[in-house]
């Protein structure tokens, strides 16, 4: 998952998330399962200050995600010095990013494509879009990062909803909450889906957090990247180094704007398309 922005202090939630002993205790005492059952019955609900949009917490990990996105603004700098009217959210998890995008821009008419390979997470993302009447935000269930002619692929669903991925290697430095289960899911052609919902519109901002499958995504998504102006991506160090991500994105006309967060496990960086790349 995400780290701490350079202009933000760690909260107690992020401090706990960084302690291996906490992860071991969660697995040992089945905290994850117990919390999820309780939150399914009575989810926590919160409203965002600017727009009044509501989000809910139905999974233990969502407490951390909400803290990262809404409290510490891990993605805020991706909206600076650029008007964002269209976006993709690839690896949406429970679907908080679209709410943050609307909260940050004040635009409820944003066009968005939201995708997750965990069916439960896609359903939760859809709930957030529907519940907040974001009629132009479209949610798809499936895996991204495969060539456009691939219709199905294996996705590894982990008991921890922040560890599911199209690649099977878990972070060796974080105690696992359980074994990942391989399932066959639809492979989503993000370029084709974008054309269906947005026509010839460009993608102002693409957010990618796909737990170690980012290099494959970049290699196989030339058409989608060709119409993208800004990218905010999390790289996962046990699978991909940032140098490799830099090099791959350079082939598609992107240059590094800023590393906004980095820890021993992963990092988040913003890349902008060179003006001449789509002139």
mmCIF file of C-alpha atoms in Angstrom:
data_model
loop_
_atom_site.group_PDB
_atom_site.id
_atom_site.type_symbol
_atom_site.label_atom_id
_atom_site.label_comp_id
_atom_site.label_asym_id
_atom_site.label_seq_id
_atom_site.Cartn_x
_atom_site.Cartn_y
_atom_site.Cartn_z
ATOM 1 C CA UNK A 1 0.000 0.000 0.000
ATOM 2 C CA UNK A 2 0.886 3.654 0.012
ATOM 3 C CA UNK A 3 3.422 5.475 2.111
ATOM 4 C CA UNK A 4 3.508 8.922 3.699
ATOM 5 C CA UNK A 5 3.662 12.065 1.524
ATOM 6 C CA UNK A 6 6.797 14.128 2.021
ATOM 7 C CA UNK A 7 4.734 17.022 3.406
ATOM 8 C CA UNK A 8 2.707 14.864 5.799
ATOM 9 C CA UNK A 9 3.436 13.220 9.127
ATOM 10 C CA UNK A 10 2.685 9.535 9.752
ATOM 11 C CA UNK A 11 -0.501 8.893 11.695
ATOM 12 C CA UNK A 12 -0.976 6.196 14.310
ATOM 13 C CA UNK A 13 -2.629 4.039 11.644
ATOM 14 C CA UNK A 14 0.362 4.198 9.312
ATOM 15 C CA UNK A 15 2.761 3.603 12.184
ATOM 16 C CA UNK A 16 0.886 0.439 13.137
ATOM 17 C CA UNK A 17 0.730 -0.668 9.488
ATOM 18 C CA UNK A 18 4.520 -0.475 9.312
ATOM 19 C CA UNK A 19 5.080 -2.867 12.236
ATOM 20 C CA UNK A 20 5.526 -6.562 11.281
ATOM 21 C CA UNK A 21 4.368 -7.632 14.749
ATOM 22 C CA UNK A 22 1.005 -5.975 14.090
ATOM 23 C CA UNK A 23 0.540 -7.960 10.870
ATOM 24 C CA UNK A 24 1.413 -11.184 12.698
ATOM 25 C CA UNK A 25 -1.075 -10.393 15.461
ATOM 26 C CA UNK A 26 -3.805 -9.629 12.926
ATOM 27 C CA UNK A 27 -3.342 -13.065 11.365
ATOM 28 C CA UNK A 28 -2.945 -14.920 14.679
ATOM 29 C CA UNK A 29 -6.057 -13.472 16.294
ATOM 30 C CA UNK A 30 -8.086 -13.357 13.060
ATOM 31 C CA UNK A 31 -8.638 -9.642 13.566
ATOM 32 C CA UNK A 32 -9.198 -9.149 9.860
ATOM 33 C CA UNK A 33 -12.045 -11.645 9.604
ATOM 34 C CA UNK A 34 -13.694 -10.494 12.834
ATOM 35 C CA UNK A 35 -13.490 -6.813 11.882
ATOM 36 C CA UNK A 36 -14.812 -7.448 8.380
ATOM 37 C CA UNK A 37 -17.786 -9.405 9.708
ATOM 38 C CA UNK A 38 -18.612 -6.643 12.175
ATOM 39 C CA UNK A 39 -18.173 -3.870 9.597
ATOM 40 C CA UNK A 40 -20.313 -5.744 7.084
ATOM 41 C CA UNK A 41 -23.194 -5.630 9.567
ATOM 42 C CA UNK A 42 -22.571 -2.071 10.742
ATOM 43 C CA UNK A 43 -20.121 -0.271 8.435
ATOM 44 C CA UNK A 44 -18.438 2.917 9.538
ATOM 45 C CA UNK A 45 -19.603 5.883 7.454
ATOM 46 C CA UNK A 46 -17.989 9.285 7.017
ATOM 47 C CA UNK A 47 -18.777 12.403 4.983
ATOM 48 C CA UNK A 48 -16.251 14.485 3.081
ATOM 49 C CA UNK A 49 -16.176 18.130 4.108
ATOM 50 C CA UNK A 50 -16.332 19.928 0.764
ATOM 51 C CA UNK A 51 -18.866 17.901 -1.201
ATOM 52 C CA UNK A 52 -20.695 16.003 1.514
ATOM 53 C CA UNK A 53 -20.063 12.730 -0.300
ATOM 54 C CA UNK A 54 -20.211 9.666 1.913
ATOM 55 C CA UNK A 55 -17.830 6.742 2.101
ATOM 56 C CA UNK A 56 -18.058 3.596 4.160
ATOM 57 C CA UNK A 57 -15.534 1.274 5.793
ATOM 58 C CA UNK A 58 -16.440 -2.423 5.526
ATOM 59 C CA UNK A 59 -12.959 -3.956 5.674
ATOM 60 C CA UNK A 60 -10.138 -3.594 8.186
ATOM 61 C CA UNK A 61 -7.647 -2.394 5.551
ATOM 62 C CA UNK A 62 -10.056 0.329 4.463
ATOM 63 C CA UNK A 63 -9.225 2.237 7.634
ATOM 64 C CA UNK A 64 -5.666 2.582 6.342
ATOM 65 C CA UNK A 65 -6.771 3.428 2.797
ATOM 66 C CA UNK A 66 -9.168 6.116 4.033
ATOM 67 C CA UNK A 67 -6.431 7.583 6.204
ATOM 68 C CA UNK A 68 -4.004 7.659 3.266
ATOM 69 C CA UNK A 69 -6.388 9.146 0.728
ATOM 70 C CA UNK A 70 -8.688 11.426 2.708
ATOM 71 C CA UNK A 71 -6.682 12.431 5.783
ATOM 72 C CA UNK A 72 -3.117 12.614 4.483
ATOM 73 C CA UNK A 73 -3.928 13.341 0.854
ATOM 74 C CA UNK A 74 -1.474 10.896 -0.705
ATOM 75 C CA UNK A 75 -2.772 11.819 -4.187
ATOM 76 C CA UNK A 76 -3.351 15.552 -3.688
ATOM 77 C CA UNK A 77 -0.233 16.631 -5.570
ATOM 78 C CA UNK A 78 -1.401 14.731 -8.648
ATOM 79 C CA UNK A 79 -4.136 17.376 -9.004
ATOM 80 C CA UNK A 80 -1.809 20.375 -8.764
ATOM 81 C CA UNK A 81 -1.248 22.736 -11.708
ATOM 82 C CA UNK A 82 -3.602 20.776 -13.933
ATOM 83 C CA UNK A 83 -7.335 20.745 -14.561
ATOM 84 C CA UNK A 84 -8.575 17.196 -14.040
ATOM 85 C CA UNK A 85 -11.881 16.410 -15.748
ATOM 86 C CA UNK A 86 -11.288 12.781 -16.745
ATOM 87 C CA UNK A 87 -9.515 9.956 -14.943
ATOM 88 C CA UNK A 88 -8.802 6.246 -14.752
ATOM 89 C CA UNK A 89 -8.476 4.428 -11.443
ATOM 90 C CA UNK A 90 -6.738 1.103 -12.057
ATOM 91 C CA UNK A 91 -6.536 -1.010 -8.931
ATOM 92 C CA UNK A 92 -9.388 0.839 -7.267
ATOM 93 C CA UNK A 93 -9.697 -1.320 -4.171
ATOM 94 C CA UNK A 94 -12.863 -0.078 -2.418
ATOM 95 C CA UNK A 95 -13.240 2.984 -4.634
ATOM 96 C CA UNK A 96 -12.121 5.928 -2.514
ATOM 97 C CA UNK A 97 -9.986 7.605 -5.201
ATOM 98 C CA UNK A 98 -12.936 8.774 -7.355
ATOM 99 C CA UNK A 99 -14.487 10.396 -4.274
ATOM 100 C CA UNK A 100 -11.205 12.152 -3.534
ATOM 101 C CA UNK A 101 -10.985 13.305 -7.163
ATOM 102 C CA UNK A 102 -14.428 14.911 -6.945
ATOM 103 C CA UNK A 103 -13.688 16.338 -3.499
ATOM 104 C CA UNK A 104 -10.428 17.853 -4.745
ATOM 105 C CA UNK A 105 -11.792 19.305 -7.994
ATOM 106 C CA UNK A 106 -15.377 20.039 -7.010
ATOM 107 C CA UNK A 107 -16.520 18.410 -10.257
ATOM 108 C CA UNK A 108 -19.316 15.858 -9.963
ATOM 109 C CA UNK A 109 -19.434 15.565 -13.751
ATOM 110 C CA UNK A 110 -15.998 13.957 -14.001
ATOM 111 C CA UNK A 111 -15.720 11.055 -16.441
ATOM 112 C CA UNK A 112 -13.949 8.103 -14.848
ATOM 113 C CA UNK A 113 -13.140 4.464 -15.519
ATOM 114 C CA UNK A 114 -12.602 2.420 -12.350
ATOM 115 C CA UNK A 115 -11.253 -1.155 -12.440
ATOM 116 C CA UNK A 116 -10.357 -3.817 -9.878
ATOM 117 C CA UNK A 117 -9.606 -7.530 -10.281
ATOM 118 C CA UNK A 118 -11.091 -8.476 -6.918
ATOM 119 C CA UNK A 119 -14.830 -8.819 -7.520
ATOM 120 C CA UNK A 120 -15.691 -7.798 -3.971
ATOM 121 C CA UNK A 121 -13.600 -4.632 -4.331
ATOM 122 C CA UNK A 122 -15.184 -3.802 -7.691
ATOM 123 C CA UNK A 123 -18.614 -4.135 -6.080
ATOM 124 C CA UNK A 124 -17.559 -1.817 -3.259
ATOM 125 C CA UNK A 125 -16.177 0.690 -5.778
ATOM 126 C CA UNK A 126 -19.489 0.572 -7.635
ATOM 127 C CA UNK A 127 -21.384 1.179 -4.394
ATOM 128 C CA UNK A 128 -19.358 4.326 -3.707
ATOM 129 C CA UNK A 129 -19.947 5.697 -7.213
ATOM 130 C CA UNK A 130 -23.670 4.892 -7.188
ATOM 131 C CA UNK A 131 -24.286 6.007 -3.604
ATOM 132 C CA UNK A 132 -22.766 9.408 -4.361
ATOM 133 C CA UNK A 133 -24.569 9.787 -7.706
ATOM 134 C CA UNK A 134 -21.388 9.887 -9.777
ATOM 135 C CA UNK A 135 -23.188 8.983 -12.966
ATOM 136 C CA UNK A 136 -20.176 9.381 -15.248
ATOM 137 C CA UNK A 137 -17.918 7.116 -13.185
ATOM 138 C CA UNK A 138 -18.004 3.604 -14.655
ATOM 139 C CA UNK A 139 -16.792 0.574 -12.681
ATOM 140 C CA UNK A 140 -15.501 -2.621 -14.302
ATOM 141 C CA UNK A 141 -14.580 -5.901 -12.658
ATOM 142 C CA UNK A 142 -11.426 -7.468 -14.061
ATOM 143 C CA UNK A 143 -7.659 -7.416 -14.300
ATOM 144 C CA UNK A 144 -5.664 -4.812 -16.224
ATOM 145 C CA UNK A 145 -2.225 -5.052 -17.791
ATOM 146 C CA UNK A 146 -2.704 -7.747 -20.421
ATOM 147 C CA UNK A 147 -2.654 -7.303 -24.218
ATOM 148 C CA UNK A 148 -5.968 -6.155 -25.654
ATOM 149 C CA UNK A 149 -6.697 -9.527 -27.272
ATOM 150 C CA UNK A 150 -6.627 -11.366 -23.911
ATOM 151 C CA UNK A 151 -10.154 -11.904 -22.592
ATOM 152 C CA UNK A 152 -9.450 -13.755 -19.315
ATOM 153 C CA UNK A 153 -6.491 -14.022 -16.959
ATOM 154 C CA UNK A 154 -5.480 -15.293 -13.539
ATOM 155 C CA UNK A 155 -5.839 -12.950 -10.589
ATOM 156 C CA UNK A 156 -4.516 -13.818 -7.127
ATOM 157 C CA UNK A 157 -7.038 -12.882 -4.445
ATOM 158 C CA UNK A 158 -5.548 -12.490 -0.980
ATOM 159 C CA UNK A 159 -7.419 -12.414 2.356
ATOM 160 C CA UNK A 160 -5.917 -8.937 2.692
ATOM 161 C CA UNK A 161 -7.694 -6.869 0.060
ATOM 162 C CA UNK A 162 -4.639 -4.638 -0.355
ATOM 163 C CA UNK A 163 -2.445 -7.587 -1.410
ATOM 164 C CA UNK A 164 -4.447 -9.064 -4.309
ATOM 165 C CA UNK A 165 -2.653 -8.850 -7.653
ATOM 166 C CA UNK A 166 -2.228 -10.229 -11.153
ATOM 167 C CA UNK A 167 1.198 -11.430 -10.016
ATOM 168 C CA UNK A 168 1.558 -13.968 -7.172
ATOM 169 C CA UNK A 169 4.575 -12.663 -5.241
ATOM 170 C CA UNK A 170 3.657 -11.092 -1.906
ATOM 171 C CA UNK A 171 5.838 -8.556 -0.142
ATOM 172 C CA UNK A 172 8.421 -10.740 1.662
ATOM 173 C CA UNK A 173 8.977 -8.060 4.307
ATOM 174 C CA UNK A 174 5.345 -7.934 5.468
ATOM 175 C CA UNK A 175 3.876 -11.001 7.203
ATOM 176 C CA UNK A 176 1.121 -12.422 4.981
ATOM 177 C CA UNK A 177 -2.469 -12.503 6.256
ATOM 178 C CA UNK A 178 -3.019 -15.751 4.358
ATOM 179 C CA UNK A 179 -2.479 -17.533 1.054
ATOM 180 C CA UNK A 180 -3.492 -15.934 -2.233
ATOM 181 C CA UNK A 181 -6.103 -17.859 -4.210
ATOM 182 C CA UNK A 182 -5.776 -17.910 -8.023
ATOM 183 C CA UNK A 183 -9.058 -17.193 -9.797
ATOM 184 C CA UNK A 184 -9.928 -16.578 -13.433
ATOM 185 C CA UNK A 185 -11.310 -13.101 -14.053
ATOM 186 C CA UNK A 186 -12.110 -10.957 -17.104
ATOM 187 C CA UNK A 187 -9.177 -9.094 -18.627
ATOM 188 C CA UNK A 188 -10.243 -5.481 -19.113
ATOM 189 C CA UNK A 189 -9.211 -3.632 -22.263
ATOM 190 C CA UNK A 190 -8.942 -0.204 -20.647
ATOM 191 C CA UNK A 191 -8.416 1.630 -23.947
ATOM 192 C CA UNK A 192 -11.493 0.038 -25.487
ATOM 193 C CA UNK A 193 -13.582 0.661 -22.380
ATOM 194 C CA UNK A 194 -12.438 4.270 -22.292
ATOM 195 C CA UNK A 195 -13.516 4.856 -25.870
ATOM 196 C CA UNK A 196 -16.960 3.443 -24.997
ATOM 197 C CA UNK A 197 -17.551 5.857 -22.132
ATOM 198 C CA UNK A 198 -15.525 8.922 -23.148
ATOM 199 C CA UNK A 199 -15.213 8.863 -26.926
ATOM 200 C CA UNK A 200 -12.163 10.792 -28.106
ATOM 201 C CA UNK A 201 -11.542 12.499 -24.751
ATOM 202 C CA UNK A 202 -8.051 12.256 -23.336
ATOM 203 C CA UNK A 203 -7.310 10.889 -19.878
ATOM 204 C CA UNK A 204 -6.258 13.838 -17.740
ATOM 205 C CA UNK A 205 -5.078 11.619 -14.873
ATOM 206 C CA UNK A 206 -4.463 7.895 -14.684
ATOM 207 C CA UNK A 207 -3.935 6.368 -11.239
ATOM 208 C CA UNK A 208 -2.285 2.918 -11.145
ATOM 209 C CA UNK A 209 -1.923 0.808 -7.987
ATOM 210 C CA UNK A 210 -1.859 -2.842 -9.045
ATOM 211 C CA UNK A 211 0.459 -4.462 -6.505
ATOM 212 C CA UNK A 212 3.529 -5.325 -8.559
ATOM 213 C CA UNK A 213 1.973 -5.717 -12.030
ATOM 214 C CA UNK A 214 2.805 -2.163 -13.054
ATOM 215 C CA UNK A 215 5.637 -3.027 -15.489
ATOM 216 C CA UNK A 216 3.408 -5.460 -17.383
ATOM 217 C CA UNK A 217 0.678 -2.855 -17.516
ATOM 218 C CA UNK A 218 2.979 -0.236 -19.010
ATOM 219 C CA UNK A 219 4.349 -2.678 -21.587
ATOM 220 C CA UNK A 220 0.880 -3.785 -22.696
ATOM 221 C CA UNK A 221 -1.050 -0.501 -22.540
ATOM 222 C CA UNK A 222 0.514 1.699 -25.216
ATOM 223 C CA UNK A 223 -2.811 2.924 -26.615
ATOM 224 C CA UNK A 224 -4.221 3.951 -23.243
ATOM 225 C CA UNK A 225 -0.958 5.639 -22.274
ATOM 226 C CA UNK A 226 -0.877 7.495 -25.599
ATOM 227 C CA UNK A 227 -4.008 9.441 -24.602
ATOM 228 C CA UNK A 228 -2.954 10.002 -20.975
ATOM 229 C CA UNK A 229 -1.512 13.347 -19.875
ATOM 230 C CA UNK A 230 -0.574 12.607 -16.266
ATOM 231 C CA UNK A 231 0.069 9.363 -14.425
ATOM 232 C CA UNK A 232 0.295 8.719 -10.691
ATOM 233 C CA UNK A 233 1.627 5.243 -10.066
ATOM 234 C CA UNK A 234 2.714 3.134 -7.132
ATOM 235 C CA UNK A 235 5.706 0.903 -7.730
ATOM 236 C CA UNK A 236 6.297 -2.135 -5.527
ATOM 237 C CA UNK A 237 9.963 -2.660 -4.787
ATOM 238 C CA UNK A 238 9.911 -6.411 -4.300
ATOM 239 C CA UNK A 239 8.863 -6.705 -7.960
ATOM 240 C CA UNK A 240 9.785 -3.448 -9.735
ATOM 241 C CA UNK A 241 12.436 -0.800 -9.197
ATOM 242 C CA UNK A 242 11.667 2.816 -9.982
ATOM 243 C CA UNK A 243 14.452 2.972 -12.573
ATOM 244 C CA UNK A 244 12.636 0.309 -14.585
ATOM 245 C CA UNK A 245 9.348 2.213 -14.307
ATOM 246 C CA UNK A 246 11.070 5.452 -15.373
ATOM 247 C CA UNK A 247 12.556 3.762 -18.430
ATOM 248 C CA UNK A 248 9.318 2.088 -19.481
ATOM 249 C CA UNK A 249 7.294 5.275 -19.125
ATOM 250 C CA UNK A 250 9.923 7.284 -21.013
ATOM 251 C CA UNK A 251 9.219 5.059 -24.010
ATOM 252 C CA UNK A 252 5.648 6.376 -23.894
ATOM 253 C CA UNK A 253 6.670 10.022 -23.607
ATOM 254 C CA UNK A 254 6.442 10.472 -19.829
ATOM 255 C CA UNK A 255 8.917 12.245 -17.576
ATOM 256 C CA UNK A 256 9.080 12.108 -13.793
ATOM 257 C CA UNK A 257 7.384 15.082 -12.177
ATOM 258 C CA UNK A 258 7.842 14.143 -8.530
ATOM 259 C CA UNK A 259 8.190 11.250 -6.116
ATOM 260 C CA UNK A 260 5.491 12.076 -3.593
ATOM 261 C CA UNK A 261 5.996 9.142 -1.234
ATOM 262 C CA UNK A 262 8.508 6.368 -0.676
ATOM 263 C CA UNK A 263 9.240 3.794 2.007
ATOM 264 C CA UNK A 264 11.225 0.518 2.074
ATOM 265 C CA UNK A 265 8.361 -1.350 0.387
ATOM 266 C CA UNK A 266 6.975 0.921 -2.308
ATOM 267 C CA UNK A 267 6.741 4.426 -3.650
ATOM 268 C CA UNK A 268 4.293 6.739 -5.382
ATOM 269 C CA UNK A 269 5.348 9.041 -8.205
ATOM 270 C CA UNK A 270 3.757 11.456 -10.659
ATOM 271 C CA UNK A 271 4.719 11.436 -14.335
ATOM 272 C CA UNK A 272 3.708 14.014 -16.940
ATOM 273 C CA UNK A 273 3.469 13.517 -20.686
ATOM 274 C CA UNK A 274 5.990 15.624 -22.573
ATOM 275 C CA UNK A 275 4.119 18.363 -24.475
ATOM 276 C CA UNK A 276 5.577 17.185 -27.787
ATOM 277 C CA UNK A 277 4.473 13.586 -27.157
ATOM 278 C CA UNK A 278 0.865 14.313 -28.124
ATOM 279 C CA UNK A 279 1.174 17.628 -29.923
#
